[in-house]
mmCIF file with all atom_site columns, C-alpha atoms in Angstrom:
data_model
loop_
_atom_site.group_PDB
_atom_site.id
_atom_site.type_symbol
_atom_site.label_atom_id
_atom_site.label_alt_id
_atom_site.label_comp_id
_atom_site.label_asym_id
_atom_site.label_entity_id
_atom_site.label_seq_id
_atom_site.pdbx_PDB_ins_code
_atom_site.Cartn_x
_atom_site.Cartn_y
_atom_site.Cartn_z
_atom_site.occupancy
_atom_site.B_iso_or_equiv
_atom_site.pdbx_formal_charge
_atom_site.auth_seq_id
_atom_site.auth_comp_id
_atom_site.auth_asym_id
_atom_site.auth_atom_id
_atom_site.pdbx_PDB_model_num
ATOM 1   C CA . MET A 1 1   ? -43.728 23.185 43.971 1.00 87.00 ? 1   MET A CA 1
ATOM 2   C CA . ASP A 1 2   ? -40.804 21.143 45.261 1.00 94.00 ? 2   ASP A CA 1
ATOM 3   C CA . VAL A 1 3   ? -42.085 17.649 46.191 1.00 97.00 ? 3   VAL A CA 1
ATOM 4   C CA . ARG A 1 4   ? -39.495 15.359 47.770 1.00 98.00 ? 4   ARG A CA 1
ATOM 5   C CA . LYS A 1 5   ? -40.335 11.684 48.198 1.00 98.00 ? 5   LYS A CA 1
ATOM 6   C CA . LEU A 1 6   ? -39.194 10.049 51.435 1.00 98.00 ? 6   LEU A CA 1
ATOM 7   C CA . THR A 1 7   ? -41.063 6.757  50.922 1.00 97.00 ? 7   THR A CA 1
ATOM 8   C CA . ASP A 1 8   ? -43.915 5.484  48.785 1.00 96.00 ? 8   ASP A CA 1
ATOM 9   C CA . SER A 1 9   ? -46.328 6.634  51.491 1.00 97.00 ? 9   SER A CA 1
ATOM 10  C CA . ILE A 1 10  ? -44.989 10.113 52.305 1.00 98.00 ? 10  ILE A CA 1
ATOM 11  C CA . SER A 1 11  ? -43.467 13.070 50.492 1.00 98.00 ? 11  SER A CA 1
ATOM 12  C CA . VAL A 1 12  ? -42.513 16.443 51.917 1.00 98.00 ? 12  VAL A CA 1
ATOM 13  C CA . SER A 1 13  ? -42.310 19.944 50.535 1.00 97.00 ? 13  SER A CA 1
ATOM 14  C CA . PRO A 1 14  ? -41.555 23.523 51.389 1.00 96.00 ? 14  PRO A CA 1
ATOM 15  C CA . GLN A 1 15  ? -44.522 25.870 51.774 1.00 95.00 ? 15  GLN A CA 1
ATOM 16  C CA . VAL A 1 16  ? -47.192 25.390 49.109 1.00 96.00 ? 16  VAL A CA 1
ATOM 17  C CA . ALA A 1 17  ? -49.502 27.965 47.563 1.00 94.00 ? 17  ALA A CA 1
ATOM 18  C CA . ILE A 1 18  ? -53.251 27.570 47.302 1.00 95.00 ? 18  ILE A CA 1
ATOM 19  C CA . GLU A 1 19  ? -52.832 27.012 43.553 1.00 96.00 ? 19  GLU A CA 1
ATOM 20  C CA . ASP A 1 20  ? -50.602 23.977 44.291 1.00 97.00 ? 20  ASP A CA 1
ATOM 21  C CA . ILE A 1 21  ? -53.357 22.017 46.014 1.00 98.00 ? 21  ILE A CA 1
ATOM 22  C CA . LYS A 1 22  ? -54.922 20.968 42.708 1.00 98.00 ? 22  LYS A CA 1
ATOM 23  C CA . SER A 1 23  ? -51.555 19.556 41.561 1.00 97.00 ? 23  SER A CA 1
ATOM 24  C CA . ILE A 1 24  ? -51.198 17.728 44.891 1.00 98.00 ? 24  ILE A CA 1
ATOM 25  C CA . ALA A 1 25  ? -54.606 16.103 44.394 1.00 98.00 ? 25  ALA A CA 1
ATOM 26  C CA . GLU A 1 26  ? -53.866 15.294 40.749 1.00 97.00 ? 26  GLU A CA 1
ATOM 27  C CA . ALA A 1 27  ? -50.585 13.649 41.790 1.00 97.00 ? 27  ALA A CA 1
ATOM 28  C CA . GLY A 1 28  ? -52.625 11.145 43.801 1.00 98.00 ? 28  GLY A CA 1
ATOM 29  C CA . PHE A 1 29  ? -51.981 12.329 47.339 1.00 98.00 ? 29  PHE A CA 1
ATOM 30  C CA . LYS A 1 30  ? -54.841 11.583 49.743 1.00 98.00 ? 30  LYS A CA 1
ATOM 31  C CA . THR A 1 31  ? -53.764 13.429 52.893 1.00 98.00 ? 31  THR A CA 1
ATOM 32  C CA . VAL A 1 32  ? -52.073 16.794 53.428 1.00 98.00 ? 32  VAL A CA 1
ATOM 33  C CA . ILE A 1 33  ? -50.286 17.456 56.729 1.00 98.00 ? 33  ILE A CA 1
ATOM 34  C CA . CYS A 1 34  ? -49.271 21.006 57.566 1.00 97.00 ? 34  CYS A CA 1
ATOM 35  C CA . ASN A 1 35  ? -46.559 21.263 60.220 1.00 97.00 ? 35  ASN A CA 1
ATOM 36  C CA . ARG A 1 36  ? -46.378 25.042 60.094 1.00 94.00 ? 36  ARG A CA 1
ATOM 37  C CA . PRO A 1 37  ? -48.095 27.432 62.507 1.00 92.00 ? 37  PRO A CA 1
ATOM 38  C CA . ASN A 1 38  ? -50.373 29.928 60.775 1.00 86.00 ? 38  ASN A CA 1
ATOM 39  C CA . GLY A 1 39  ? -48.729 33.341 60.547 1.00 81.00 ? 39  GLY A CA 1
ATOM 40  C CA . GLU A 1 40  ? -45.208 32.018 61.079 1.00 86.00 ? 40  GLU A CA 1
ATOM 41  C CA . SER A 1 41  ? -43.983 34.483 58.456 1.00 87.00 ? 41  SER A CA 1
ATOM 42  C CA . GLU A 1 42  ? -45.473 37.412 56.604 1.00 85.00 ? 42  GLU A CA 1
ATOM 43  C CA . ASP A 1 43  ? -45.133 35.770 53.180 1.00 86.00 ? 43  ASP A CA 1
ATOM 44  C CA . GLN A 1 44  ? -47.017 32.641 54.226 1.00 89.00 ? 44  GLN A CA 1
ATOM 45  C CA . PRO A 1 45  ? -50.473 32.026 52.737 1.00 91.00 ? 45  PRO A CA 1
ATOM 46  C CA . ASP A 1 46  ? -53.421 31.751 55.125 1.00 92.00 ? 46  ASP A CA 1
ATOM 47  C CA . LEU A 1 47  ? -53.533 28.087 56.095 1.00 93.00 ? 47  LEU A CA 1
ATOM 48  C CA . ALA A 1 48  ? -57.318 28.203 56.473 1.00 94.00 ? 48  ALA A CA 1
ATOM 49  C CA . LEU A 1 49  ? -57.524 28.864 52.734 1.00 95.00 ? 49  LEU A CA 1
ATOM 50  C CA . ILE A 1 50  ? -55.216 25.934 52.001 1.00 96.00 ? 50  ILE A CA 1
ATOM 51  C CA . GLU A 1 51  ? -57.332 23.725 54.246 1.00 97.00 ? 51  GLU A CA 1
ATOM 52  C CA . ALA A 1 52  ? -60.525 24.830 52.476 1.00 97.00 ? 52  ALA A CA 1
ATOM 53  C CA . GLU A 1 53  ? -58.992 24.077 49.074 1.00 97.00 ? 53  GLU A CA 1
ATOM 54  C CA . CYS A 1 54  ? -57.913 20.619 50.272 1.00 98.00 ? 54  CYS A CA 1
ATOM 55  C CA . GLN A 1 55  ? -61.429 19.884 51.484 1.00 97.00 ? 55  GLN A CA 1
ATOM 56  C CA . LYS A 1 56  ? -62.913 21.166 48.232 1.00 97.00 ? 56  LYS A CA 1
ATOM 57  C CA . LEU A 1 57  ? -60.719 18.714 46.295 1.00 98.00 ? 57  LEU A CA 1
ATOM 58  C CA . GLY A 1 58  ? -61.420 15.751 48.582 1.00 97.00 ? 58  GLY A CA 1
ATOM 59  C CA . LEU A 1 59  ? -58.080 15.725 50.387 1.00 98.00 ? 59  LEU A CA 1
ATOM 60  C CA . THR A 1 60  ? -57.876 15.087 54.111 1.00 98.00 ? 60  THR A CA 1
ATOM 61  C CA . TYR A 1 61  ? -56.155 18.050 55.772 1.00 98.00 ? 61  TYR A CA 1
ATOM 62  C CA . ILE A 1 62  ? -54.332 17.660 59.079 1.00 97.00 ? 62  ILE A CA 1
ATOM 63  C CA . SER A 1 63  ? -52.982 20.677 60.905 1.00 97.00 ? 63  SER A CA 1
ATOM 64  C CA . GLN A 1 64  ? -50.125 19.909 63.278 1.00 97.00 ? 64  GLN A CA 1
ATOM 65  C CA . PRO A 1 65  ? -48.327 23.184 63.910 1.00 96.00 ? 65  PRO A CA 1
ATOM 66  C CA . VAL A 1 66  ? -44.833 22.578 65.243 1.00 96.00 ? 66  VAL A CA 1
ATOM 67  C CA . ILE A 1 67  ? -42.427 25.345 66.186 1.00 91.00 ? 67  ILE A CA 1
ATOM 68  C CA . SER A 1 68  ? -39.244 25.124 64.134 1.00 83.00 ? 68  SER A CA 1
ATOM 69  C CA . GLY A 1 69  ? -36.277 24.001 66.217 1.00 86.00 ? 69  GLY A CA 1
ATOM 70  C CA . ASN A 1 70  ? -38.533 22.914 69.087 1.00 91.00 ? 70  ASN A CA 1
ATOM 71  C CA . ILE A 1 71  ? -39.900 19.483 68.151 1.00 95.00 ? 71  ILE A CA 1
ATOM 72  C CA . SER A 1 72  ? -41.145 17.716 71.267 1.00 95.00 ? 72  SER A CA 1
ATOM 73  C CA . ASP A 1 73  ? -41.596 14.004 71.849 1.00 95.00 ? 73  ASP A CA 1
ATOM 74  C CA . GLN A 1 74  ? -45.356 14.706 71.869 1.00 96.00 ? 74  GLN A CA 1
ATOM 75  C CA . ASP A 1 75  ? -45.058 16.244 68.395 1.00 97.00 ? 75  ASP A CA 1
ATOM 76  C CA . VAL A 1 76  ? -43.294 13.098 67.171 1.00 97.00 ? 76  VAL A CA 1
ATOM 77  C CA . GLU A 1 77  ? -45.928 10.833 68.742 1.00 96.00 ? 77  GLU A CA 1
ATOM 78  C CA . ALA A 1 78  ? -48.753 12.835 67.147 1.00 97.00 ? 78  ALA A CA 1
ATOM 79  C CA . PHE A 1 79  ? -47.040 12.726 63.735 1.00 97.00 ? 79  PHE A CA 1
ATOM 80  C CA . ASP A 1 80  ? -46.511 8.976  64.138 1.00 97.00 ? 80  ASP A CA 1
ATOM 81  C CA . GLN A 1 81  ? -50.244 8.561  64.799 1.00 97.00 ? 81  GLN A CA 1
ATOM 82  C CA . PHE A 1 82  ? -51.039 10.537 61.647 1.00 96.00 ? 82  PHE A CA 1
ATOM 83  C CA . LEU A 1 83  ? -48.686 8.300  59.654 1.00 95.00 ? 83  LEU A CA 1
ATOM 84  C CA . ALA A 1 84  ? -50.429 5.228  61.044 1.00 95.00 ? 84  ALA A CA 1
ATOM 85  C CA . SER A 1 85  ? -53.995 6.386  60.489 1.00 96.00 ? 85  SER A CA 1
ATOM 86  C CA . ALA A 1 86  ? -53.986 8.770  57.514 1.00 97.00 ? 86  ALA A CA 1
ATOM 87  C CA . GLN A 1 87  ? -54.839 7.640  54.028 1.00 97.00 ? 87  GLN A CA 1
ATOM 88  C CA . THR A 1 88  ? -51.703 7.436  51.884 1.00 97.00 ? 88  THR A CA 1
ATOM 89  C CA . PRO A 1 89  ? -49.871 8.752  50.070 1.00 98.00 ? 89  PRO A CA 1
ATOM 90  C CA . ILE A 1 90  ? -49.319 11.672 52.420 1.00 98.00 ? 90  ILE A CA 1
ATOM 91  C CA . PHE A 1 91  ? -48.058 15.105 51.402 1.00 98.00 ? 91  PHE A CA 1
ATOM 92  C CA . ALA A 1 92  ? -46.517 17.005 54.347 1.00 98.00 ? 92  ALA A CA 1
ATOM 93  C CA . PHE A 1 93  ? -45.293 20.585 54.213 1.00 97.00 ? 93  PHE A CA 1
ATOM 94  C CA . CYS A 1 94  ? -43.754 23.292 56.375 1.00 96.00 ? 94  CYS A CA 1
ATOM 95  C CA . ARG A 1 95  ? -41.542 26.285 55.557 1.00 95.00 ? 95  ARG A CA 1
ATOM 96  C CA . THR A 1 96  ? -38.712 24.258 53.984 1.00 95.00 ? 96  THR A CA 1
ATOM 97  C CA . GLY A 1 97  ? -39.762 20.622 54.416 1.00 97.00 ? 97  GLY A CA 1
ATOM 98  C CA . THR A 1 98  ? -37.116 20.055 57.081 1.00 97.00 ? 98  THR A CA 1
ATOM 99  C CA . ARG A 1 99  ? -39.516 20.055 60.042 1.00 97.00 ? 99  ARG A CA 1
ATOM 100 C CA . CYS A 1 100 ? -41.736 17.456 58.340 1.00 97.00 ? 100 CYS A CA 1
ATOM 101 C CA . THR A 1 101 ? -38.705 15.331 57.501 1.00 98.00 ? 101 THR A CA 1
ATOM 102 C CA . MET A 1 102 ? -37.442 15.516 61.079 1.00 97.00 ? 102 MET A CA 1
ATOM 103 C CA . LEU A 1 103 ? -40.850 14.489 62.438 1.00 98.00 ? 103 LEU A CA 1
ATOM 104 C CA . TRP A 1 104 ? -40.977 11.600 59.978 1.00 98.00 ? 104 TRP A CA 1
ATOM 105 C CA . GLY A 1 105 ? -37.406 10.532 60.800 1.00 97.00 ? 105 GLY A CA 1
ATOM 106 C CA . MET A 1 106 ? -37.984 10.451 64.530 1.00 97.00 ? 106 MET A CA 1
ATOM 107 C CA . ALA A 1 107 ? -41.336 8.687  64.131 1.00 97.00 ? 107 ALA A CA 1
ATOM 108 C CA . GLU A 1 108 ? -39.712 6.072  61.873 1.00 96.00 ? 108 GLU A CA 1
ATOM 109 C CA . GLY A 1 109 ? -37.025 5.431  64.482 1.00 94.00 ? 109 GLY A CA 1
ATOM 110 C CA . SER A 1 110 ? -39.158 2.700  66.005 1.00 90.00 ? 110 SER A CA 1
ATOM 111 C CA . ARG A 1 111 ? -39.452 0.906  62.645 1.00 93.00 ? 111 ARG A CA 1
ATOM 112 C CA . GLN A 1 112 ? -36.133 1.384  60.828 1.00 93.00 ? 112 GLN A CA 1
ATOM 113 C CA . GLU A 1 113 ? -32.447 1.662  61.543 1.00 96.00 ? 113 GLU A CA 1
ATOM 114 C CA . ALA A 1 114 ? -31.264 5.237  62.007 1.00 97.00 ? 114 ALA A CA 1
ATOM 115 C CA . GLN A 1 115 ? -28.846 5.095  59.080 1.00 97.00 ? 115 GLN A CA 1
ATOM 116 C CA . ALA A 1 116 ? -31.595 3.944  56.689 1.00 97.00 ? 116 ALA A CA 1
ATOM 117 C CA . ILE A 1 117 ? -33.754 6.882  57.796 1.00 97.00 ? 117 ILE A CA 1
ATOM 118 C CA . ILE A 1 118 ? -30.883 9.334  57.448 1.00 98.00 ? 118 ILE A CA 1
ATOM 119 C CA . ASP A 1 119 ? -30.074 7.966  53.978 1.00 98.00 ? 119 ASP A CA 1
ATOM 120 C CA . LYS A 1 120 ? -33.688 8.298  52.784 1.00 97.00 ? 120 LYS A CA 1
ATOM 121 C CA . ALA A 1 121 ? -33.822 11.866 54.053 1.00 98.00 ? 121 ALA A CA 1
ATOM 122 C CA . ALA A 1 122 ? -30.479 12.650 52.385 1.00 98.00 ? 122 ALA A CA 1
ATOM 123 C CA . ASN A 1 123 ? -31.797 11.276 49.083 1.00 97.00 ? 123 ASN A CA 1
ATOM 124 C CA . ALA A 1 124 ? -34.612 13.823 49.404 1.00 97.00 ? 124 ALA A CA 1
ATOM 125 C CA . GLY A 1 125 ? -32.136 16.621 50.184 1.00 97.00 ? 125 GLY A CA 1
ATOM 126 C CA . TYR A 1 126 ? -32.462 16.769 53.976 1.00 97.00 ? 126 TYR A CA 1
ATOM 127 C CA . ASP A 1 127 ? -29.698 16.184 56.531 1.00 97.00 ? 127 ASP A CA 1
ATOM 128 C CA . LEU A 1 128 ? -30.926 14.377 59.659 1.00 97.00 ? 128 LEU A CA 1
ATOM 129 C CA . ASN A 1 129 ? -27.483 13.616 61.109 1.00 97.00 ? 129 ASN A CA 1
ATOM 130 C CA . GLY A 1 130 ? -28.059 16.263 63.778 1.00 96.00 ? 130 GLY A CA 1
ATOM 131 C CA . ILE A 1 131 ? -30.978 14.290 65.227 1.00 96.00 ? 131 ILE A CA 1
ATOM 132 C CA . ARG A 1 132 ? -29.436 10.815 64.955 1.00 97.00 ? 132 ARG A CA 1
ATOM 133 C CA . ALA A 1 133 ? -29.522 10.388 68.749 1.00 96.00 ? 133 ALA A CA 1
ATOM 134 C CA . ARG A 1 134 ? -33.260 11.193 68.851 1.00 95.00 ? 134 ARG A CA 1
ATOM 135 C CA . ILE A 1 135 ? -33.925 8.731  66.029 1.00 96.00 ? 135 ILE A CA 1
ATOM 136 C CA . GLU A 1 136 ? -31.867 6.031  67.772 1.00 95.00 ? 136 GLU A CA 1
ATOM 137 C CA . ALA A 1 137 ? -33.631 6.725  71.089 1.00 93.00 ? 137 ALA A CA 1
ATOM 138 C CA . ARG A 1 138 ? -36.856 5.445  69.533 1.00 87.00 ? 138 ARG A CA 1
ATOM 139 C CA . GLN A 1 139 ? -35.338 2.086  68.515 1.00 78.00 ? 139 GLN A CA 1
#
């Protein structure tokens, strides 16, 4: 499992396996957000099984499927609401972690300077320079 911390309240990761959920809970995460549509690829585990495992271990599971490369303003608003209302720390995952990081970056645009967001993402291994204008549009 490749957990990448963006802030104290949210970390992102590429796709997780069902077996990883126990480690996520043991690491202290309280909420799991999945930004991947079920069946996006053939090698992807059934997200219903991941959700069931989260519930079994007392984690809140939020499904917000977002199509890669097609993040809408509504997607960003929904993610922002999850950030505001979910118990932290939050563990968000998608295929590579990029989609989650982009959603976070755009949502944070109303709270932080674009460069600070881009730097935090870069420290986690994600390049948000391509969406700088969308981040700045929220300021």
